[in-house]
Amino acid sequence: MKLNAVTAATMSAALLAGVHAEEVAEEAAASVPELPTFTPTTIKADFLEQFTDGWDKRWKPSHAKKGSSGSDQDEEWAYVGEWAVEEPFKFKGMEGDKGLVVKNPAAHHAISAKFPSKIDNKGKTLVVQYEVKLQNGLECGGAYLKLLRDNKALHQEEFANTTPYVIMFGPDKCGHTNKVHFIFNHKNPKTGKYEEKHLTTPPTAKIVRTTELYTLIVKPDNTYIIKQNNEEVKTGNLLEDFTPAVNPPKEIDDPKDSKPETWVDEARISDPDATKPEDWDEDAPFEVVDEEAEKPEDWLEDESITIPDPSAEKPEDWDDDEDGDWIAPTVPNPKCADVSGCGTWSKPMMKNPEYKGKWSAPMIENPAYKGPWAPRKIKNPDYFEDKTPANFEPMGAIGFEIWTMQSDILFDNIYIGHSVEDASKLADQTFKLKQPVEKALADAEQPKPDDDVPKSPLDVKFTEDPVTYVKEKLDLFITIAQKDPLQAIKFVPEVAVGIGAILVSLIAALAAAIGLGSSPAPAKAAGKGKEKAKDVKDKAAEAVATGAEKAKGEATKRTTRSQS
């Protein structure tokens, strides 16, 4: 009887049947779409820049000194960074599409362009939109723009960090800081001074090498919307979400008020009527000798805890006259390893049951307590209420004034105006066309899965490697069965079916051996065996539906442990 062959064939057939129940996901290679060709837009706006011919007549780099004049660091803070208009070299998504590019790493850059006429958004929606492409990533630096206050003294060659601006918007990252700035300068109507208002919880910038689209919308009702790639990432109100607040508080603490000397702000005090109990012994020690302790019978008092190392030898170059008498190093006494201890025995210390420590009076509620003191409130002499902070100061120019450790940051398709629809149309003509191409190029650059990396048992296919498949499935079944046989049947039903088939084959073989003289008996037993095998297979199939997800998790854990 070729029982081993029959068993192996049955097991393989059962496992092969289980393969058909598994879902196989195959990844198709990403195809890169054909590059669209750049076409200048016909959309109109207060300011719209696509860096076409003649851009250098509008944009002027600054070579001013950063910081206040006369500073010791004037030379170090000069705007020496260079600019260029060129097509991207990383993930080019559109043919002929050029942008303004930061050319120098670890340098201060400043460039600006004046608006054809000042932009006054009083009573209007303001829309600011532009593209940023971080071709070399961004570890530390800014990629934000500034809308500069309209000013007759605005000279592009002197544009610097001290140039007054109305709005600052865009990504900024360095170390753990990673956010999309939205800052506006607000004029105090009482003092005439300007103060920066920072968005309290700005959204996180997405640091990728593909083009990112940033949009800011500020409406006349003081609400704002920040979008990234046409998706809203932050909404709110200028009167609620900025620090310091646009409007100061109506009341403030009186600076002349002071806490009275008789003011009691201690909520609890020691009980003045409490007395120390007569039996309270403050001098009782924390620990005392355990008088009931007895020396263990196996304690070796005549043995030292350590002994000279019997294997140690005096070095050949040891000179007793110069180095002194040589003494062998000590090692733990091996005789003490298997007993309670060696050397002189003394009774151990134990916690003193009579110990109470230093006595102190218990705490009680203070009857004279008046609560925490606070100065009285008075009217804020500097109070004002600006109900329309969205009416920004008139803007006369746009500028990029940044410092960055990475070069080749590209800016493009700048829209500044009042139409949300037109800004969206511009994005449709530019960003939406190039984004899928750039994404496909970025995906294609990702490293392919390493075929040499060992696969999870659930990833091994029977048709690819039958031996490994059977071995891994059996190993997984045994591992789970040691803890819970029922779970093993649920998690690896293929093995359960195989084992059931083997048992049926063994029963049939034994029945055939016992009833050698009667041929119908083996046939009948075999028929019953087939029915039992079918029942086992059906139950195992049901277990797949309930245990598939848990099986995958268990297999992943096993694979992780085997690789660690």
JSON list of C-alpha atoms in Angstrom, two decimals, residues 76-151:
[
{"chain": "A", "resi": 76, "resn": "GLU", "atom": "CA", "xyz": [26.10, 88.32, 6.45]},
{"chain": "A", "resi": 77, "resn": "TRP", "atom": "CA", "xyz": [22.43, 89.14, 5.91]},
{"chain": "A", "resi": 78, "resn": "ALA", "atom": "CA", "xyz": [22.67, 90.57, 2.42]},
{"chain": "A", "resi": 79, "resn": "TYR", "atom": "CA", "xyz": [20.16, 89.27, -0.13]},
{"chain": "A", "resi": 80, "resn": "VAL", "atom": "CA", "xyz": [22.67, 87.53, -2.35]},
{"chain": "A", "resi": 81, "resn": "GLY", "atom": "CA", "xyz": [20.40, 84.72, -3.53]},
{"chain": "A", "resi": 82, "resn": "GLU", "atom": "CA", "xyz": [19.88, 84.56, -7.29]},
{"chain": "A", "resi": 83, "resn": "TRP", "atom": "CA", "xyz": [16.65, 84.00, -9.21]},
{"chain": "A", "resi": 84, "resn": "ALA", "atom": "CA", "xyz": [15.87, 82.48, -12.61]},
{"chain": "A", "resi": 85, "resn": "VAL", "atom": "CA", "xyz": [12.82, 81.66, -14.69]},
{"chain": "A", "resi": 86, "resn": "GLU", "atom": "CA", "xyz": [13.01, 78.14, -16.08]},
{"chain": "A", "resi": 87, "resn": "GLU", "atom": "CA", "xyz": [11.17, 74.87, -16.54]},
{"chain": "A", "resi": 88, "resn": "PRO", "atom": "CA", "xyz": [11.36, 72.37, -13.66]},
{"chain": "A", "resi": 89, "resn": "PHE", "atom": "CA", "xyz": [13.95, 69.60, -13.82]},
{"chain": "A", "resi": 90, "resn": "LYS", "atom": "CA", "xyz": [12.10, 67.41, -11.31]},
{"chain": "A", "resi": 91, "resn": "PHE", "atom": "CA", "xyz": [8.84, 65.72, -12.35]},
{"chain": "A", "resi": 92, "resn": "LYS", "atom": "CA", "xyz": [8.16, 68.00, -15.28]},
{"chain": "A", "resi": 93, "resn": "GLY", "atom": "CA", "xyz": [4.40, 67.99, -15.73]},
{"chain": "A", "resi": 94, "resn": "MET", "atom": "CA", "xyz": [3.86, 70.41, -18.59]},
{"chain": "A", "resi": 95, "resn": "GLU", "atom": "CA", "xyz": [5.85, 71.28, -21.69]},
{"chain": "A", "resi": 96, "resn": "GLY", "atom": "CA", "xyz": [6.97, 74.91, -21.90]},
{"chain": "A", "resi": 97, "resn": "ASP", "atom": "CA", "xyz": [5.70, 75.82, -18.40]},
{"chain": "A", "resi": 98, "resn": "LYS", "atom": "CA", "xyz": [8.26, 78.05, -16.67]},
{"chain": "A", "resi": 99, "resn": "GLY", "atom": "CA", "xyz": [8.36, 79.35, -13.14]},
{"chain": "A", "resi": 100, "resn": "LEU", "atom": "CA", "xyz": [10.37, 81.63, -10.84]},
{"chain": "A", "resi": 101, "resn": "VAL", "atom": "CA", "xyz": [13.15, 79.56, -9.24]},
{"chain": "A", "resi": 102, "resn": "VAL", "atom": "CA", "xyz": [15.29, 80.08, -6.13]},
{"chain": "A", "resi": 103, "resn": "LYS", "atom": "CA", "xyz": [18.81, 79.20, -7.29]},
{"chain": "A", "resi": 104, "resn": "ASN", "atom": "CA", "xyz": [21.04, 79.22, -4.21]},
{"chain": "A", "resi": 105, "resn": "PRO", "atom": "CA", "xyz": [20.93, 77.03, -1.12]},
{"chain": "A", "resi": 106, "resn": "ALA", "atom": "CA", "xyz": [21.63, 78.49, 2.34]},
{"chain": "A", "resi": 107, "resn": "ALA", "atom": "CA", "xyz": [21.08, 82.07, 1.15]},
{"chain": "A", "resi": 108, "resn": "HIS", "atom": "CA", "xyz": [18.70, 84.99, 1.63]},
{"chain": "A", "resi": 109, "resn": "HIS", "atom": "CA", "xyz": [16.55, 85.72, -1.40]},
{"chain": "A", "resi": 110, "resn": "ALA", "atom": "CA", "xyz": [14.29, 88.69, -2.09]},
{"chain": "A", "resi": 111, "resn": "ILE", "atom": "CA", "xyz": [12.41, 89.66, -5.25]},
{"chain": "A", "resi": 112, "resn": "SER", "atom": "CA", "xyz": [9.26, 91.67, -5.88]},
{"chain": "A", "resi": 113, "resn": "ALA", "atom": "CA", "xyz": [6.86, 92.87, -8.56]},
{"chain": "A", "resi": 114, "resn": "LYS", "atom": "CA", "xyz": [4.66, 95.96, -8.41]},
{"chain": "A", "resi": 115, "resn": "PHE", "atom": "CA", "xyz": [0.97, 95.70, -9.20]},
{"chain": "A", "resi": 116, "resn": "PRO", "atom": "CA", "xyz": [-0.32, 97.65, -12.23]},
{"chain": "A", "resi": 117, "resn": "SER", "atom": "CA", "xyz": [-2.50, 99.51, -9.72]},
{"chain": "A", "resi": 118, "resn": "LYS", "atom": "CA", "xyz": [-2.99, 99.16, -5.99]},
{"chain": "A", "resi": 119, "resn": "ILE", "atom": "CA", "xyz": [-5.36, 96.43, -4.80]},
{"chain": "A", "resi": 120, "resn": "ASP", "atom": "CA", "xyz": [-8.02, 97.62, -2.37]},
{"chain": "A", "resi": 121, "resn": "ASN", "atom": "CA", "xyz": [-10.29, 94.82, -1.24]},
{"chain": "A", "resi": 122, "resn": "LYS", "atom": "CA", "xyz": [-12.58, 96.84, 1.02]},
{"chain": "A", "resi": 123, "resn": "GLY", "atom": "CA", "xyz": [-15.99, 95.19, 0.78]},
{"chain": "A", "resi": 124, "resn": "LYS", "atom": "CA", "xyz": [-14.62, 92.57, -1.65]},
{"chain": "A", "resi": 125, "resn": "THR", "atom": "CA", "xyz": [-13.43, 88.99, -1.50]},
{"chain": "A", "resi": 126, "resn": "LEU", "atom": "CA", "xyz": [-9.66, 88.65, -1.68]},
{"chain": "A", "resi": 127, "resn": "VAL", "atom": "CA", "xyz": [-8.21, 85.59, -3.42]},
{"chain": "A", "resi": 128, "resn": "VAL", "atom": "CA", "xyz": [-4.50, 84.76, -3.28]},
{"chain": "A", "resi": 129, "resn": "GLN", "atom": "CA", "xyz": [-3.36, 81.64, -5.12]},
{"chain": "A", "resi": 130, "resn": "TYR", "atom": "CA", "xyz": [-0.01, 80.30, -6.32]},
{"chain": "A", "resi": 131, "resn": "GLU", "atom": "CA", "xyz": [1.93, 77.11, -7.00]},
{"chain": "A", "resi": 132, "resn": "VAL", "atom": "CA", "xyz": [4.97, 75.90, -5.09]},
{"chain": "A", "resi": 133, "resn": "LYS", "atom": "CA", "xyz": [7.25, 73.12, -6.32]},
{"chain": "A", "resi": 134, "resn": "LEU", "atom": "CA", "xyz": [9.95, 71.95, -3.87]},
{"chain": "A", "resi": 135, "resn": "GLN", "atom": "CA", "xyz": [12.21, 70.23, -6.38]},
{"chain": "A", "resi": 136, "resn": "ASN", "atom": "CA", "xyz": [14.85, 69.39, -3.76]},
{"chain": "A", "resi": 137, "resn": "GLY", "atom": "CA", "xyz": [12.45, 69.01, -0.87]},
{"chain": "A", "resi": 138, "resn": "LEU", "atom": "CA", "xyz": [12.45, 71.40, 2.07]},
{"chain": "A", "resi": 139, "resn": "GLU", "atom": "CA", "xyz": [14.35, 70.74, 5.27]},
{"chain": "A", "resi": 140, "resn": "CYS", "atom": "CA", "xyz": [14.62, 74.29, 6.51]},
{"chain": "A", "resi": 141, "resn": "GLY", "atom": "CA", "xyz": [13.29, 77.35, 4.75]},
{"chain": "A", "resi": 142, "resn": "GLY", "atom": "CA", "xyz": [10.28, 79.31, 3.62]},
{"chain": "A", "resi": 143, "resn": "ALA", "atom": "CA", "xyz": [8.24, 79.27, 0.43]},
{"chain": "A", "resi": 144, "resn": "TYR", "atom": "CA", "xyz": [5.68, 81.94, 1.33]},
{"chain": "A", "resi": 145, "resn": "LEU", "atom": "CA", "xyz": [4.77, 85.18, -0.41]},
{"chain": "A", "resi": 146, "resn": "LYS", "atom": "CA", "xyz": [4.09, 88.66, 0.92]},
{"chain": "A", "resi": 147, "resn": "LEU", "atom": "CA", "xyz": [1.58, 91.21, -0.29]},
{"chain": "A", "resi": 148, "resn": "LEU", "atom": "CA", "xyz": [3.28, 94.53, 0.36]},
{"chain": "A", "resi": 149, "resn": "ARG", "atom": "CA", "xyz": [1.55, 97.63, 1.63]},
{"chain": "A", "resi": 150, "resn": "ASP", "atom": "CA", "xyz": [0.98, 100.26, -1.03]},
{"chain": "A", "resi": 151, "resn": "ASN", "atom": "CA", "xyz": [3.61, 102.87, -0.38]}
]
